[in-house]
Short mmCIF file of C-alpha atoms in Angstrom, two decimals:
data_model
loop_
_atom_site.label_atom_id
_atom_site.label_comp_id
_atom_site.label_asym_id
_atom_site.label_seq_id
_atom_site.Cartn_x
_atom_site.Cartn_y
_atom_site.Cartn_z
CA UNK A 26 255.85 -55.01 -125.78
CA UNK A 27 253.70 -51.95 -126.21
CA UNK A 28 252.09 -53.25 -129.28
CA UNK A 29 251.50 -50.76 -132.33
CA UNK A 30 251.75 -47.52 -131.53
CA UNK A 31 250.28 -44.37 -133.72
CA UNK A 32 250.11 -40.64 -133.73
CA UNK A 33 248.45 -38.35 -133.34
CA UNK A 34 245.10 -40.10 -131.78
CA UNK A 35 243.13 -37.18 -132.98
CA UNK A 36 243.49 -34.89 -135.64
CA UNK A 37 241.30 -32.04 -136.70
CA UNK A 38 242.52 -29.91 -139.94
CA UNK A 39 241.17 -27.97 -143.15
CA UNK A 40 240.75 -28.85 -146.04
CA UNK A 41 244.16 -28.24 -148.00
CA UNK A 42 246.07 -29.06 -145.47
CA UNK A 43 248.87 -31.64 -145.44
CA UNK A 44 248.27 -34.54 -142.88
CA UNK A 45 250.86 -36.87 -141.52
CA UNK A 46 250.10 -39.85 -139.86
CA UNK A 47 252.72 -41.66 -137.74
CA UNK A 48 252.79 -45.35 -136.95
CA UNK A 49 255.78 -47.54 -134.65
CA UNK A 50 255.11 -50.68 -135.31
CA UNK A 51 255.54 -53.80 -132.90
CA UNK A 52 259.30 -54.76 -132.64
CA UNK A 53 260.43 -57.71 -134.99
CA UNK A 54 257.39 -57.92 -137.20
CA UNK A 55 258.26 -57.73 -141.06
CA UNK A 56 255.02 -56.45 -142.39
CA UNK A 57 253.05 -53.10 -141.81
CA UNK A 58 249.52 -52.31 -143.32
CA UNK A 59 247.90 -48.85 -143.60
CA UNK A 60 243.68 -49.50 -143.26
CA UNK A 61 241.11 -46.91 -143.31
CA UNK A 62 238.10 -47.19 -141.10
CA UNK A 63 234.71 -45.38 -142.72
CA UNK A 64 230.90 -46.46 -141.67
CA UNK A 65 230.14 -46.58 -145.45
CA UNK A 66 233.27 -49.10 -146.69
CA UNK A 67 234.72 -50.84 -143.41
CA UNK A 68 238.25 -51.32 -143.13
CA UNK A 69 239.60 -50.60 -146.65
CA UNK A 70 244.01 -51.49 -146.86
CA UNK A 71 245.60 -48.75 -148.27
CA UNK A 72 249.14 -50.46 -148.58
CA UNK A 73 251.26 -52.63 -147.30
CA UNK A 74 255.20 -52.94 -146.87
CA UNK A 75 257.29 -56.31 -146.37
CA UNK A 76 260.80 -55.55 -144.93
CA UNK A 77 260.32 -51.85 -145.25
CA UNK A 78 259.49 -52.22 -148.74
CA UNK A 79 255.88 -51.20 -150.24
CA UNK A 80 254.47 -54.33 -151.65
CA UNK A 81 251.20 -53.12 -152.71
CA UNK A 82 249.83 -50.09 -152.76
CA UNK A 83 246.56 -50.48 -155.39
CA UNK A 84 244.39 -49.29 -152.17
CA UNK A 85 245.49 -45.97 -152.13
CA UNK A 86 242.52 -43.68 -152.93
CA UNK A 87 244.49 -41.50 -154.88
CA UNK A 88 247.75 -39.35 -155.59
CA UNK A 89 247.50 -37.69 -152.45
CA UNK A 90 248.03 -40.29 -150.20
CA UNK A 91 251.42 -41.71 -149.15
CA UNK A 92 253.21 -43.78 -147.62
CA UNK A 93 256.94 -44.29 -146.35
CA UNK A 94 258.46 -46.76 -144.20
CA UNK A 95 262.68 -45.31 -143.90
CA UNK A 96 263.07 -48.41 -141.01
CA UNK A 97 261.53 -51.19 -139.99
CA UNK A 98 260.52 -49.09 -136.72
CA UNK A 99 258.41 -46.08 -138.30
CA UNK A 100 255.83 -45.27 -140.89
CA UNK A 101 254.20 -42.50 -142.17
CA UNK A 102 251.07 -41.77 -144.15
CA UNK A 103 250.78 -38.49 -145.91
CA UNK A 104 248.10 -36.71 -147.04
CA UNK A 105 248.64 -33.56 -148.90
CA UNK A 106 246.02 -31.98 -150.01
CA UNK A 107 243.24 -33.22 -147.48
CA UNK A 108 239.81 -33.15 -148.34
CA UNK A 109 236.58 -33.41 -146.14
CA UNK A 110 235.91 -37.11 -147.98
CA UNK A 111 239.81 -37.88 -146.11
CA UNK A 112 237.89 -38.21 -142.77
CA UNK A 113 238.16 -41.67 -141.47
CA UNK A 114 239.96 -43.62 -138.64
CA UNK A 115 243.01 -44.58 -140.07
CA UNK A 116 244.98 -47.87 -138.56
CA UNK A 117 248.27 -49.05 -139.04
CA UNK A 118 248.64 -52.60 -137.79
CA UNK A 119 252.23 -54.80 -137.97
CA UNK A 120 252.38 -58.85 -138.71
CA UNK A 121 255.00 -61.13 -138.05
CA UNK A 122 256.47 -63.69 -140.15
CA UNK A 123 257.27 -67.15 -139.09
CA UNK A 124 256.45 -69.04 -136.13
CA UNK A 125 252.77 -70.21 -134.68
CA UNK A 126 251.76 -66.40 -135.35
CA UNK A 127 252.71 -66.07 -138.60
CA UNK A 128 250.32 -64.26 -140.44
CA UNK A 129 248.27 -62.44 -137.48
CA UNK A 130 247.50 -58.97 -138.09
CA UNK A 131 248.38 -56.85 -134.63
CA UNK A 132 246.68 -53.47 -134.75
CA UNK A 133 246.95 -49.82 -133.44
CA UNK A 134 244.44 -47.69 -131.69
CA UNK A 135 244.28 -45.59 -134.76
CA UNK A 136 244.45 -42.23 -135.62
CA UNK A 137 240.73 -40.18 -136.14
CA UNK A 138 241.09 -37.38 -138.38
CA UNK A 139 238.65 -34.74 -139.43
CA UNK A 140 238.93 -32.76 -142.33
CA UNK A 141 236.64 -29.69 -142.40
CA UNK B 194 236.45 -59.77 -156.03
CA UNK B 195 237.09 -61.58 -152.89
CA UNK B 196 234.45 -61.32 -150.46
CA UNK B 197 233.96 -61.85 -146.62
CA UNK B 198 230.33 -61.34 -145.39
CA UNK B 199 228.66 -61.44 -141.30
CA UNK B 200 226.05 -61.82 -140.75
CA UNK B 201 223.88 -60.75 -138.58
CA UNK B 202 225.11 -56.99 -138.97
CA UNK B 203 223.80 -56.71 -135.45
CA UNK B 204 222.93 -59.55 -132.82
CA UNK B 205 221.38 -58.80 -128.68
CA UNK B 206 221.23 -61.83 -126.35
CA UNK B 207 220.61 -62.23 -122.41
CA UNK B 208 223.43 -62.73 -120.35
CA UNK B 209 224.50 -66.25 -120.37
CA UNK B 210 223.68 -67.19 -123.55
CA UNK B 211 225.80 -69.74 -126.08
CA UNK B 212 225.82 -67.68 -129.45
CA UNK B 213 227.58 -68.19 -132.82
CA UNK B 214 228.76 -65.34 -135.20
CA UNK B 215 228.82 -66.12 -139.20
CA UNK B 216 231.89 -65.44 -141.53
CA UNK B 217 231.51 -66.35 -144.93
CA UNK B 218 234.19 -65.83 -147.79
CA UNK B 219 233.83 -66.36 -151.70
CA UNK B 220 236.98 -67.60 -152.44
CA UNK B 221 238.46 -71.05 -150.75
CA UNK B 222 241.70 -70.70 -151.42
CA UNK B 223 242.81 -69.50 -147.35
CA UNK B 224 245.92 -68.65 -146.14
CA UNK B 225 244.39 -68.10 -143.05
CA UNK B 226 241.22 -66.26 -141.23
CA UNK B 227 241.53 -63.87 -138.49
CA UNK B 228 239.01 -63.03 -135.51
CA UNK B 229 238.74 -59.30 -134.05
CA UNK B 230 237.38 -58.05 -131.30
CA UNK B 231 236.47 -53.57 -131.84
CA UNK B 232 235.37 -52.09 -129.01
CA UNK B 233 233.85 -48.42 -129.84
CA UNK B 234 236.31 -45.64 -130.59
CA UNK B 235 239.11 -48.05 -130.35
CA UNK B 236 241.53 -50.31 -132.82
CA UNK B 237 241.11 -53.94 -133.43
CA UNK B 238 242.20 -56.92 -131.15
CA UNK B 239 243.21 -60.17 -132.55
CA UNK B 240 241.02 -62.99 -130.85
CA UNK B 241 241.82 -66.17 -132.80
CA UNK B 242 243.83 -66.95 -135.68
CA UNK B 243 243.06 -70.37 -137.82
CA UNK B 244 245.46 -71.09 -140.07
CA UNK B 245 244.53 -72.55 -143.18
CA UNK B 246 246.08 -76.25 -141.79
CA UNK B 247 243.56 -76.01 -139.13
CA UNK B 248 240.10 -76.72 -138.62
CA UNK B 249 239.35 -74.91 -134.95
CA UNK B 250 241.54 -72.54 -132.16
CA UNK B 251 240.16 -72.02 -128.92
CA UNK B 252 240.95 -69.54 -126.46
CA UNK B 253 238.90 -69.43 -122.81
CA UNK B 254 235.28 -69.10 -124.07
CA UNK B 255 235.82 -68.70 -127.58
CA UNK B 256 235.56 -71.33 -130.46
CA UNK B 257 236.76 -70.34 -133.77
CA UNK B 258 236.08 -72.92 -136.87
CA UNK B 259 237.34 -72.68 -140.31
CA UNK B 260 235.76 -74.69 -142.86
CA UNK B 261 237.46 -73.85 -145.84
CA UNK B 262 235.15 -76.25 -148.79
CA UNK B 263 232.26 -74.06 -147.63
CA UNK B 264 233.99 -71.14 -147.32
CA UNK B 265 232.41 -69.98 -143.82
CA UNK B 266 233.92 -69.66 -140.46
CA UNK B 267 232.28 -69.63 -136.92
CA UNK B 268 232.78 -67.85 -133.78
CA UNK B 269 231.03 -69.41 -130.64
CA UNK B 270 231.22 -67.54 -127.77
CA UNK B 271 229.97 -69.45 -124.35
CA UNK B 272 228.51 -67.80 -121.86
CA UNK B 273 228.23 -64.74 -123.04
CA UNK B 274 228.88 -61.44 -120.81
CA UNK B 275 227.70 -57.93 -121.28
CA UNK B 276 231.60 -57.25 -121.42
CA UNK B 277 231.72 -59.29 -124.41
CA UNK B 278 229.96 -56.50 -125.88
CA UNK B 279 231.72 -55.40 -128.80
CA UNK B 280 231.58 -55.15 -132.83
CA UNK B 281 233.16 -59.17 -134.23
CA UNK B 282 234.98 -58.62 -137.31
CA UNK B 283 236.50 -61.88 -139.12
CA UNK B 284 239.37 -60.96 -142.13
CA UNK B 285 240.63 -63.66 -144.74
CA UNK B 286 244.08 -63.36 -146.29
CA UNK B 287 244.57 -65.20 -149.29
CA UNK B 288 247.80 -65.76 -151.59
CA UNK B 289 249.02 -62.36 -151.19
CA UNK B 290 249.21 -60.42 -147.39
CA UNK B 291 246.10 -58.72 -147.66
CA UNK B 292 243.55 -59.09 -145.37
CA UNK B 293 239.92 -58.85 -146.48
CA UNK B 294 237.77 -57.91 -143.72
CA UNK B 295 233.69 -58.41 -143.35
CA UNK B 296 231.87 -55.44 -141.83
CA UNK B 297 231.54 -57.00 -138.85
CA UNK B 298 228.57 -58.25 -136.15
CA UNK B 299 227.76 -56.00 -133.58
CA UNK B 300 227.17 -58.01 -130.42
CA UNK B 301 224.84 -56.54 -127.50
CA UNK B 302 225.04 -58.91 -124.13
CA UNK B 303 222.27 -57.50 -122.07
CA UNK B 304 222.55 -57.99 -118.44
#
């Protein structure tokens, strides 16, 4: 399997501008998370989805941010407008349900975006 | 507020060394606790997983104990190599899915 894959890897943008993060989880897991990475916080979850469906979303910063899961193969994070204070590695990582890994969180390389 | 804290923030041994990295978490009631591995610049890679059920998982060089009535976990790594250089986060998930991640131990193996 290829594990969790997200786009872009890098992403550089003004402020105002509407940012959309793409994430492909791994094939046959049930849950995906959204985490932001900062130096200040750590990994912070944004939301989460079971079965494509948002479960909890009391993470997300603010109005601006979020999040969409049409199919259990895709996800998207939006951000719309972005501000500087937006800049953080952002993660999606997918979780199966059942068997000896139930429960284990399996993560992206994450997508680095810059707001200037 | 559910809390997971490591320490030390940041740990250097020799090569060879035994070491042990901290987790500890305020609240006892586990579903299970979750070992990552962060190398710089890149995303997070599951090392052990205890489930709540369990006391220890092992995989090659790496011990991972769970002792939930303390509330602390351990990860002992044997033998340490400066490719086991790396930043150690451990994450807790209780009732719900979330997963509550420390800030991690950043482990220097020096040659």
């Amino acid at each position: 399997d290829a594990g969790v894959i997200q786009s872009p890897r890098h992403e550089v943008t003004e402020m105002g501008q509407e940012v959309t993060l793409r994430c492909k989880p791994i094939s046959g897991h049930n849950s995906l998370f959204w985490y932001r990475q900062t130096m200040m916080r750590g990994l912070e979850l944004l939301i989460y989805f079971n079965n494509n469906v948002p479960i909890d979303d009391s993470g997300m910063p603010e109005d601006r941010f979020s999040a969409k899961m049409p199919n259990a193969s895709f996800s998207t994070l939006k951000i719309q407008p972005s501000e500087p204070r937006d800049s953080a590695v952002y993660f999606c990582a997918s979780s199966p349900r059942g068997g000896i890994n139930t429960g284990e969180l399996f993560f992206g390389e994450g997508s680095r975006l810059t707001v200037l | 507020k559910q809390e997971v804290t490591q320490i030390p923030a940041a740990l250097s041994v020799p090569e060879g060394e035994n070491l042990v990295l901290n987790c500890s978490f305020t609240d006892s009631a586990i579903y299970n606790l979750q070992w990552f591995r962060q190398d710089p610049g890149k995303g997070l890679t599951s090392l052990l997983l205890i489930q709540s059920s369990q006391r220890e998982q092992t995989s090659g060089r790496l011990n991972a104990s769970l002792d939930k009535s303390s509330g602390r976990s351990t990860l002992y790594i044997a033998a340490s190599q400066p490719g086991d250089s790396a930043t150690y986060l451990c994450a807790r998930r209780g009732g719900s899915e979330k997963l509550v991640f420390g800030k991690g131990t950043k482990l220097t193996v020096n040659p």
